[in-house]
Amino acid sequence: MPDAVSPTREHRPALTGIRLLFATAAASDRRGVYATLALGFVASLLMPLFPLLFKVLIDAATDGNLRVVTAAAIGMAVIATGGRAAWSYAHMYGWNVWERLTITIDEQLVALTGRLGLVDRAERPDFLEHLTLVRTNREHFQESMMSLVGAAFLVVQVVVTVVILLSVAPVLLILPVLSIAPILASRWAESRAQRALRESAEDIRTADNAALLAIDAAAAGDLRVLRLRDLVVSRHDAAWERSVARQWRAESIGAVVSTAGLMLFTVGFGGAVLFVTIEALNGGASIGSVILVLTAGQQLHNQIGGVLSSAGDLFRIVETMRHFGWLGRYVDEHEERGSLAPAQSLADGIVLDHVSFGYEGSDQDAVDDVSLRLPAGAVVAVVGENGAGKSTLVKLLCGLHRPTSGRILIEGTDLAELHAPSWRRSLSGAFQDFVRFEFLARESIGVGRVVSVEDRSWVQSAMIRADVADLEEELPEGIETPLGRTYLRGIDLSGGQWQKVALARAMMRDAPLVLVLDEPTYALDVESERRVFEWFTRVARSHSVIGTITVIVSHRFSTVRTADLVAVMHEGRLVECGTHDELMTGGRYADMYRTQAEGYR
Ligand SMILES: Nc1ncnc2c1ncn2[C@@H]1O[C@H](COP(=O)(O)OP(=O)(O)O)[C@@H](O)[C@H]1O
Ligand SMILES: [Mg+2]
């Protein structure tokens, strides 16, 4: 793929991450963010004053000054209760904010993925990797956010405590300086752990996929018949072991480095206490000062410990937000720019002009230099063996992939210039890999035209137009029957019945410009497929007021002969094109038609 895959790099990742975090939090609950920050800040200013008042109280008690003792005691009580109360409220508001933030991030992930119109972009491994990392990290978001904001306030407390310590002796600056050692150490440890997690993303995905496959009800039959369970389980175990071993190694090295950093600080604290005690013995400092260094030093130790234990969360969150930011920029840079409204009807038709497309990681084009005219109102059949490029061609037509070269012209306008969501709204169809929506039957059909999902008669007429009205009798509660085993009363449909649902869904939109039927009849026998295609051809001919083009895809050459135009694909190329009769005069189509017709007789 020649085009740029990754978005441009960001300038200052950590800062951008934090900014994005607060912007997203403020977007979900602005007042909550302000309340949390203000209350937490007040609490952080008040609480470190405690050792200072303690010193004042001890010194006043030694001097026998009762008034100062009383004032200091009252001050301590006020600070203790006020600080605690502010802290609790900050916590309460914070919890709310971060809960909403988690939901907002989920919503934005859905919106981001939705904005990626081209399905191949959303299927790229790097996009999926960033998405997985945001989604796994975001489960711990709320706790992480609490400790992140807690850590920010602890930093305020550290600053106040340091100022108080300096007021006793400037040499005590050694304490905060040494405290940087454990912070740096834990920062290194965490980035090492994140790197291990990043390197494990693919293994985690492999293990997840294997686990899902092993319990997937739809795959249960195949797993048993092919005796694949052991293979799936061993693949799952191997991937997990690799990922756990990698992360364990990173965590162990990190723990050693963090401990070394913490030890450095502890030694410095011992020295500082010794220093003030000697000063006091020499008469250079008061008893209160010794107590102050002991309590404030201890407090500093706890505060830094708190910062340390949340530093991991801080870096995890910044990492998460960086992945989130990556996704945002990726989507911004790959969003389709087309803005023109598509035509209301077709008169000229659709022209494929030297269209090529290759999937990421494949050196051969799935669609290779295809030029083809689809006349307005025509029923066009695309035939070819499996892997010939039929589905890819149809997805290009639907704007789900963008040609790597060449153009698709809709009434003379390049599809790339059309507003992509509007173009997709004017299409309808059923695909080979259609989704089995486990809703009520009415809804599963109705989502083909979301505004009519509650409209029973609209759904029923779509069923009639798709020639599958008999499905209503086959279901115990008619179209109000819940489908799939997710429901208690749910009915598990046969493959053929799911196809009926898909066909009816394709007919929900009453006037599409293009109707695509990409082998939704895959599980049917030849005769039934022929009947379905002939039915749709008849429907198409009776509804050609707006020039709807019907595209029918099949790997069976013998089922599409009623089409106006047959396009024969082979290894990505369009090898023949014409009516059934024209093509029968000789060539690939004629050969395949005869062979297959014989084989199925
Ligand atoms: N999502 C995909 N990623 C990579 N390769 C793909 C993807 N989908 C299809 N292909 C490859 O593109 C070629 C054409 O596939 P497809 O258009 O599905 O053929 P058909 O519908 O005719 O069976 C095949 O070689 C197939 O393996
Ligand atoms: Mg296909």
XYZ file of C-alpha atoms and ligand atoms in Angstrom:
629
model
C 0.000 0.000 0.000
C 1.653 3.201 -1.095
C -0.188 5.674 1.161
C 0.993 6.769 4.615
C -0.233 4.362 7.274
C 0.703 5.975 10.579
C -0.381 9.468 11.525
C 2.281 12.142 11.946
C 4.175 11.914 15.240
C 3.170 14.128 18.100
C 5.508 16.735 19.473
C 5.536 16.266 23.267
C 3.737 13.020 23.982
C 3.409 13.239 27.792
C 2.096 16.805 27.760
C -0.248 16.079 24.876
C -1.513 13.027 26.749
C -2.309 14.991 29.915
C -3.891 17.818 27.966
C -6.082 15.379 26.037
C -6.998 13.682 29.305
C -8.227 16.881 30.938
C -9.943 18.079 27.790
C -11.844 14.787 27.615
C -12.658 14.874 31.347
C -13.851 18.480 31.116
C -15.991 17.565 28.126
C -17.802 14.947 30.199
C -18.130 16.876 33.508
C -16.574 20.341 33.669
C -17.923 21.332 37.111
C -16.864 18.020 38.592
C -13.309 18.559 37.350
C -13.153 22.065 38.886
C -14.616 20.911 42.227
C -12.149 18.023 42.452
C -9.173 20.216 41.658
C -10.142 23.078 44.020
C -10.998 20.875 47.029
C -7.937 18.684 46.543
C -5.705 21.733 46.315
C -7.052 23.237 49.562
C -6.581 19.917 51.372
C -3.044 19.617 50.039
C -2.095 23.069 51.316
C -3.576 22.452 54.782
C -2.361 18.976 55.674
C 1.440 19.550 55.568
C 1.056 22.462 58.049
C 0.404 19.923 60.780
C 4.096 19.255 61.713
C 4.762 23.003 61.761
C 1.997 23.621 64.327
C 3.267 20.594 66.238
C 6.694 22.267 66.504
C 5.123 25.545 67.622
C 3.105 23.673 70.264
C 6.147 21.773 71.669
C 8.348 24.887 71.763
C 5.567 26.942 73.447
C 5.006 24.123 75.967
C 8.757 24.086 76.792
C 8.580 27.874 77.353
C 5.387 27.495 79.420
C 3.417 29.808 77.042
C -0.149 28.526 77.513
C -1.799 30.955 75.046
C 0.357 29.840 72.138
C -0.123 26.184 73.162
C -3.935 26.640 73.047
C -3.827 28.495 69.699
C -1.584 25.806 68.157
C -3.831 23.017 69.449
C -6.965 24.675 67.987
C -5.117 25.240 64.699
C -4.143 21.579 64.551
C -7.733 20.489 65.144
C -9.049 22.816 62.412
C -6.421 21.663 59.914
C -6.996 18.003 60.684
C -10.794 18.127 60.235
C -10.845 20.746 57.433
C -8.115 19.000 55.472
C -9.780 15.591 55.829
C -13.210 16.928 54.842
C -11.859 18.696 51.749
C -9.971 15.538 50.833
C -13.055 13.315 51.134
C -15.158 15.643 48.997
C -12.406 15.883 46.384
C -12.386 12.088 46.296
C -16.150 11.903 45.916
C -16.326 14.399 43.044
C -13.280 12.838 41.438
C -14.790 9.369 41.443
C -17.799 10.685 39.569
C -15.735 12.544 37.017
C -13.546 9.565 36.205
C -16.487 7.240 35.920
C -17.984 9.520 33.292
C -14.613 9.875 31.644
C -14.401 6.103 31.129
C -17.793 6.168 29.418
C -16.830 9.195 27.334
C -13.685 7.418 26.136
C -15.726 4.399 25.136
C -18.157 6.603 23.228
C -15.324 8.387 21.502
C -13.703 5.093 20.491
C -16.967 4.000 18.890
C -17.312 7.377 17.167
C -13.695 7.302 15.985
C -13.994 3.833 14.507
C -17.268 4.850 12.888
C -15.624 7.836 11.192
C -13.235 5.483 9.440
C -15.356 4.856 6.377
C -12.863 2.566 4.707
C -13.055 -0.838 6.344
C -9.500 -1.786 5.434
C -8.236 1.173 7.482
C -10.100 -0.019 10.571
C -8.803 -3.547 10.035
C -5.130 -2.566 9.974
C -3.037 -4.265 12.676
C -1.550 -0.996 13.965
C -4.993 0.584 14.341
C -6.280 -2.523 16.143
C -3.209 -2.551 18.372
C -3.737 1.021 19.608
C -7.429 0.276 20.039
C -6.696 -2.849 22.126
C -4.272 -0.933 24.339
C -6.763 1.845 25.038
C -9.507 -0.663 25.754
C -7.476 -2.875 28.124
C -5.988 0.081 30.006
C -9.269 1.882 30.261
C -10.677 -0.854 32.532
C -8.410 0.461 35.296
C -8.982 4.027 34.350
C -11.065 5.068 37.326
C -8.639 3.819 39.989
C -5.725 5.136 37.984
C -7.281 8.558 37.662
C -7.923 8.733 41.404
C -4.308 8.004 42.163
C -3.102 10.270 39.382
C -4.937 13.278 40.759
C -3.987 12.175 44.290
C -0.364 12.186 43.140
C -0.658 15.695 41.742
C -1.884 16.893 45.132
C 0.840 14.969 46.907
C 3.328 16.954 44.863
C 1.755 20.140 46.261
C 2.130 18.682 49.748
C 5.747 17.780 49.078
C 6.452 21.373 48.067
C 4.857 22.782 51.265
C 6.700 20.232 53.419
C 10.020 21.054 51.755
C 9.530 24.789 52.402
C 8.872 24.031 56.076
C 11.984 21.831 56.315
C 14.140 24.510 54.685
C 12.950 26.990 57.313
C 14.720 24.806 59.896
C 18.003 24.298 58.027
C 18.894 24.854 54.355
C 21.011 21.684 54.407
C 17.759 19.675 54.721
C 17.328 20.358 50.986
C 19.144 17.033 50.682
C 15.844 15.296 51.512
C 13.774 16.448 48.501
C 16.810 16.162 46.216
C 17.308 12.552 47.255
C 13.592 11.938 46.883
C 13.979 12.451 43.135
C 15.973 9.206 42.953
C 13.054 6.879 43.702
C 10.761 8.843 41.374
C 13.167 8.528 38.459
C 13.690 4.861 39.258
C 9.995 4.075 39.263
C 9.426 6.089 36.109
C 12.027 3.987 34.349
C 10.477 0.810 35.768
C 7.047 1.755 34.506
C 8.151 2.653 30.997
C 9.918 -0.731 30.905
C 6.641 -2.411 31.959
C 4.664 -0.496 29.324
C 7.152 -1.509 26.672
C 6.657 -5.143 27.663
C 2.880 -4.666 27.447
C 3.213 -3.098 24.017
C 5.375 -5.942 22.813
C 2.776 -8.377 24.158
C -0.204 -6.778 22.409
C -0.112 -9.222 19.535
C 0.213 -12.243 21.868
C -2.700 -10.956 23.955
C -4.805 -10.625 20.831
C -3.855 -14.110 19.679
C -4.759 -15.556 23.089
C -8.063 -13.643 23.160
C -9.001 -14.839 19.701
C -8.152 -18.433 20.599
C -10.166 -18.233 23.824
C -13.172 -16.766 21.993
C -12.940 -19.409 19.310
C -12.764 -22.196 21.895
C -16.057 -21.118 23.491
C -17.782 -19.808 20.373
C -21.029 -21.700 19.942
C -20.972 -21.264 16.157
C -17.497 -22.820 15.915
C -18.225 -25.694 18.312
C -19.193 -28.121 15.552
C -16.123 -27.440 13.412
C -13.814 -27.634 16.433
C -15.107 -31.080 17.278
C -15.214 -32.504 13.805
C -11.763 -31.222 12.918
C -10.450 -32.021 16.438
C -9.085 -28.527 16.605
C -9.690 -27.917 20.290
C -6.189 -29.035 21.363
C -4.580 -26.913 18.714
C -6.606 -23.851 19.739
C -5.917 -24.408 23.435
C -2.180 -24.886 22.937
C -2.007 -21.791 20.761
C -3.822 -19.849 23.478
C -1.496 -21.158 26.214
C 1.664 -20.471 24.252
C 0.627 -16.892 23.511
C -0.297 -16.258 27.151
C 2.927 -17.716 28.444
C 5.014 -15.583 26.127
C 3.156 -12.462 27.168
C 3.223 -13.241 30.918
C 6.941 -14.133 30.848
C 7.815 -10.930 29.029
C 5.839 -8.814 31.493
C 7.158 -10.680 34.544
C 10.731 -10.014 33.447
C 10.016 -6.311 33.040
C 8.253 -6.088 36.429
C 11.117 -7.876 38.250
C 13.843 -5.642 36.842
C 11.634 -2.629 37.608
C 11.167 -3.709 41.228
C 14.941 -3.958 41.823
C 15.592 -0.513 40.351
C 12.724 1.085 42.336
C 13.964 -0.410 45.610
C 17.484 0.907 45.026
C 16.098 4.420 44.483
C 14.032 4.243 47.665
C 17.049 3.103 49.708
C 19.009 6.181 48.702
C 16.298 8.401 50.163
C 16.067 6.437 53.413
C 19.803 6.825 54.072
C 19.510 10.582 53.552
C 16.601 10.811 56.009
C 18.642 9.063 58.722
C 21.466 11.540 58.171
C 19.116 14.542 58.414
C 17.643 13.404 61.753
C 21.147 12.838 63.112
C 22.163 16.311 61.947
C 19.332 18.236 63.723
C 19.700 16.144 66.866
C 23.409 17.086 67.127
C 22.445 20.742 66.470
C 19.895 20.566 69.291
C 22.419 18.988 71.683
C 24.814 21.829 70.876
C 22.024 24.313 71.573
C 21.731 25.395 67.880
C 18.139 24.119 67.432
C 15.040 23.701 69.589
C 13.451 20.401 70.646
C 10.520 21.423 68.445
C 12.834 21.527 65.412
C 13.957 17.935 66.011
C 10.310 16.900 66.249
C 9.553 18.920 63.103
C 12.268 17.151 61.095
C 11.090 13.782 62.385
C 7.404 14.355 61.604
C 7.852 16.395 58.401
C 10.562 14.012 57.197
C 8.289 11.056 57.860
C 5.459 12.884 56.095
C 7.710 13.624 53.141
C 8.607 9.961 53.009
C 4.926 8.974 52.949
C 4.062 11.640 50.391
C 6.832 10.504 48.106
C 5.816 6.899 48.639
C 2.317 7.920 47.562
C 3.642 9.706 44.479
C 5.711 6.626 43.716
C 2.867 4.190 43.929
C 0.756 6.404 41.707
C 3.588 7.216 39.323
C 2.895 3.875 37.644
C -0.713 4.902 37.137
C 0.362 8.301 35.888
C 2.540 6.826 33.167
C -0.062 4.197 32.324
C -2.657 6.917 31.841
C -0.344 9.071 29.797
C 0.428 6.019 27.665
C -3.282 5.264 27.286
C -3.999 8.818 26.262
C -1.141 8.697 23.775
C -2.703 5.667 22.114
C -6.033 7.462 22.235
C -4.421 10.515 20.666
C -2.830 8.318 18.000
C -6.244 6.899 17.111
C -7.708 10.400 16.910
C -4.962 11.682 14.621
C -5.088 8.522 12.525
C -8.805 8.955 11.987
C -8.436 12.697 11.293
C -5.807 12.012 8.668
C -7.662 9.125 7.072
C -11.175 10.475 7.185
C -12.690 10.753 3.781
C -12.826 14.285 2.524
C -15.524 13.878 -0.128
C -18.363 16.359 0.295
C -20.523 16.214 -2.817
C -24.080 14.884 -2.542
C -24.614 11.753 -4.646
C -27.092 11.858 -7.525
C -30.764 11.150 -6.694
C -31.104 8.787 -9.601
C -28.961 7.148 -12.266
C -29.297 7.820 -15.974
C -25.742 7.440 -17.145
C -24.706 4.708 -14.712
C -21.442 3.779 -13.052
C -18.085 3.557 -14.747
C -15.043 1.750 -13.370
C -12.006 3.306 -14.950
C -8.807 1.219 -14.620
C -9.597 0.380 -10.995
C -6.979 -1.500 -8.945
C -6.875 -2.353 -5.270
C -4.492 -4.434 -3.123
C -4.900 -5.431 0.512
C -2.312 -4.436 3.067
C 0.501 -6.983 3.183
C -0.408 -8.640 -0.107
C 1.844 -8.051 -3.097
C -0.805 -9.042 -5.595
C -3.755 -6.776 -6.338
C -7.124 -8.313 -5.406
C -8.673 -6.171 -8.151
C -6.336 -5.508 -11.034
C -6.959 -2.782 -13.615
C -10.696 -3.341 -14.045
C -12.579 -1.119 -16.492
C -16.300 -1.696 -16.729
C -19.488 0.232 -17.411
C -22.579 -0.574 -15.353
C -25.535 0.911 -17.274
C -28.338 2.530 -15.255
C -31.190 0.159 -14.529
C -29.155 -2.935 -15.461
C -28.827 -6.220 -13.629
C -25.107 -6.965 -13.645
C -23.756 -10.354 -12.666
C -20.176 -10.697 -11.460
C -18.964 -14.286 -11.671
C -15.665 -16.006 -11.018
C -14.092 -18.614 -8.780
C -13.447 -18.057 -5.092
C -10.752 -15.458 -4.591
C -11.263 -13.944 -8.052
C -11.837 -10.506 -6.497
C -15.638 -10.274 -6.791
C -16.306 -9.216 -3.188
C -13.437 -6.737 -3.284
C -14.861 -5.197 -6.444
C -18.269 -4.854 -4.817
C -16.758 -3.270 -1.676
C -14.917 -0.765 -3.839
C -18.241 0.101 -5.432
C -19.788 0.598 -1.977
C -16.934 2.912 -0.972
C -15.720 0.516 1.716
C -12.295 0.414 0.088
C -10.672 3.183 -1.909
C -8.997 2.170 -5.208
C -5.201 2.293 -5.070
C -5.352 3.532 -8.626
C -8.082 4.314 -11.111
C -11.478 5.905 -10.503
C -15.081 4.917 -9.967
C -17.446 7.411 -11.597
C -21.035 7.727 -10.411
C -22.982 9.698 -13.027
C -19.630 11.136 -14.055
C -18.546 12.156 -10.507
C -15.572 10.469 -8.856
C -16.780 8.392 -5.892
C -13.856 9.775 -3.860
C -15.444 13.235 -4.086
C -18.853 12.119 -2.852
C -19.827 12.458 0.804
C -19.153 8.857 1.798
C -21.958 8.333 4.378
C -24.523 9.744 1.908
C -23.286 7.418 -0.815
C -23.581 4.432 1.511
C -27.104 5.509 2.447
C -28.108 5.198 -1.192
C -26.894 1.584 -1.368
C -28.484 -1.576 -0.171
C -27.436 -5.156 -0.165
C -26.631 -8.473 1.357
C -23.068 -9.691 1.619
C -21.445 -13.075 1.748
C -20.290 -12.439 5.311
C -23.565 -10.816 6.427
C -24.071 -10.216 10.142
C -26.515 -12.382 12.057
C -28.088 -9.728 14.258
C -29.512 -11.504 17.280
C -32.523 -9.234 17.733
C -36.219 -9.835 17.148
C -36.719 -11.101 13.579
C -38.504 -7.815 12.776
C -35.524 -5.821 14.028
C -32.930 -8.030 12.409
C -34.603 -7.332 9.076
C -35.627 -3.778 9.951
C -32.098 -2.479 10.614
C -31.722 -2.382 6.824
C -33.603 0.912 7.180
C -33.267 1.984 10.777
C -36.122 4.520 10.730
C -38.563 1.763 9.822
C -37.421 -0.815 12.335
C -40.676 -0.476 14.328
C -42.852 -0.452 11.215
C -44.281 -3.988 10.928
C -45.920 -3.466 7.562
C -42.747 -1.959 6.073
C -40.786 -4.998 7.249
C -43.419 -7.369 5.880
C -43.425 -5.706 2.479
C -39.616 -5.933 2.388
C -40.023 -9.664 3.025
C -42.469 -9.907 0.143
C -40.114 -7.995 -2.176
C -37.305 -10.377 -1.151
C -39.623 -13.364 -1.753
C -39.114 -14.644 1.780
C -42.577 -13.948 3.239
C -42.844 -17.644 4.185
C -40.271 -17.012 6.935
C -43.050 -15.449 9.018
C -44.909 -18.781 9.183
C -41.741 -20.673 9.976
C -41.143 -18.696 13.174
C -43.228 -19.484 16.306
C -43.974 -15.824 17.074
C -43.800 -14.573 13.499
C -41.556 -11.595 12.980
C -41.633 -10.838 16.699
C -39.603 -14.010 17.398
C -36.276 -13.361 19.123
C -33.411 -14.776 17.063
C -30.331 -16.525 18.375
C -29.394 -18.253 21.565
C -28.661 -15.059 23.495
C -32.345 -15.004 24.362
C -34.181 -17.401 26.624
C -36.988 -17.893 24.075
C -34.629 -17.307 21.155
C -34.818 -19.460 18.049
C -31.654 -20.618 16.346
C -32.206 -20.189 12.620
C -30.842 -22.485 9.941
C -28.278 -21.104 7.483
C -30.976 -20.772 4.845
C -33.271 -18.884 7.230
C -30.530 -16.421 8.171
C -30.070 -15.807 4.447
C -33.753 -15.019 4.129
C -33.355 -12.478 6.909
C -30.361 -10.952 5.098
C -32.225 -10.793 1.781
C -35.247 -9.133 3.367
C -32.912 -6.670 5.115
C -31.451 -5.811 1.710
C -34.933 -4.894 0.516
C -35.731 -2.554 3.411
C -34.395 0.491 1.570
C -37.042 1.215 -1.005
C -35.074 3.100 -3.632
C -31.355 2.341 -3.547
C -29.140 3.460 -6.418
C -27.204 0.225 -6.186
C -28.476 -3.071 -4.826
C -25.711 -5.587 -4.146
C -26.262 -9.289 -3.619
C -22.829 -10.731 -2.894
C -23.444 -14.477 -2.624
C -25.933 -14.271 0.234
C -27.143 -17.540 -1.316
C -23.835 -19.275 -0.655
C -25.403 -22.081 1.407
C -28.251 -22.705 -1.047
C -28.219 -25.353 -3.761
C -27.822 -24.280 -7.384
C -31.515 -24.449 -8.213
C -32.522 -22.320 -5.213
C -29.801 -19.800 -5.959
C -30.982 -19.554 -9.550
C -34.559 -18.981 -8.355
C -33.433 -16.238 -5.940
C -31.409 -14.470 -8.635
C -34.206 -14.728 -11.180
C -36.617 -13.278 -8.653
C -34.317 -10.336 -7.933
C -33.782 -9.769 -11.640
C -37.566 -9.558 -12.124
C -37.930 -7.213 -9.147
C -35.115 -5.029 -10.525
C -36.769 -4.745 -13.930
C -40.103 -3.715 -12.455
C -38.477 -1.003 -10.296
C -36.105 0.709 -12.655
C -37.640 4.203 -12.281
C -34.521 5.726 -10.693
C -32.103 3.582 -12.668
C -31.161 1.270 -9.801
C -28.247 -0.983 -10.724
C -28.506 -4.502 -9.309
C -25.193 -6.286 -8.833
C -25.427 -10.032 -8.339
C -22.286 -11.927 -7.361
C -21.798 -15.662 -7.660
C -19.081 -18.239 -8.049
C -21.598 -20.379 -9.948
C -21.621 -19.453 -13.616
C -24.878 -21.215 -14.311
C -27.156 -19.213 -12.002
C -26.889 -15.705 -13.416
C -27.738 -16.028 -17.075
C -30.831 -13.815 -16.815
C -28.596 -10.809 -16.045
C -28.309 -7.988 -18.596
C -24.557 -8.066 -18.334
C -22.200 -10.739 -17.072
C -18.707 -9.713 -15.904
C -16.273 -12.607 -15.564
C -13.461 -12.123 -13.026
C -10.318 -14.235 -12.848
C -7.390 -13.571 -10.479
C -8.402 -9.951 -9.957
C -8.840 -9.153 -13.648
C -11.971 -8.694 -15.701
C -11.478 -11.329 -18.394
C -14.815 -11.281 -20.218
C -17.896 -9.123 -20.267
C -21.161 -9.364 -22.180
C -24.598 -10.956 -22.196
C -25.022 -14.659 -21.567
C -25.625 -15.317 -25.244
C -22.588 -13.303 -26.348
C -20.352 -15.044 -23.842
C -21.628 -18.490 -24.762
C -20.016 -18.196 -28.203
C -16.753 -19.307 -26.602
C -14.256 -18.536 -23.874
C -13.869 -18.914 -20.113
C -17.529 -18.250 -19.299
C -18.762 -20.751 -21.890
C -16.373 -23.422 -20.584
C -17.193 -22.841 -16.935
C -20.904 -22.631 -17.652
C -20.944 -25.994 -19.399
C -18.724 -27.700 -16.821
C -20.720 -26.409 -13.862
C -24.114 -27.002 -15.447
C -23.068 -30.583 -16.083
C -21.646 -31.058 -12.596
C -24.884 -29.951 -10.975
C -27.233 -31.885 -13.167
N -9.613 -8.452 4.176
C -8.697 -9.002 3.372
N -7.379 -8.894 3.642
C -6.445 -9.421 2.821
N -6.724 -10.095 1.704
C -8.018 -10.245 1.360
C -9.068 -9.717 2.184
N -10.246 -10.015 1.594
C -9.940 -10.720 0.468
N -8.613 -10.851 0.325
C -7.902 -11.510 -0.797
O -8.222 -10.833 -1.984
C -8.466 -11.735 -3.048
C -9.873 -11.523 -3.597
O -10.812 -11.870 -2.588
P -12.369 -11.643 -2.741
O -12.597 -10.308 -3.326
O -13.002 -11.944 -1.453
O -12.713 -12.760 -3.820
P -14.116 -13.426 -4.152
O -15.210 -12.607 -3.548
O -14.132 -13.447 -5.622
O -14.079 -14.813 -3.600
C -8.261 -13.126 -2.474
O -6.945 -13.528 -2.798
C -8.394 -12.934 -1.002
O -7.589 -13.839 -0.315
Mg -16.670 -13.124 -2.236
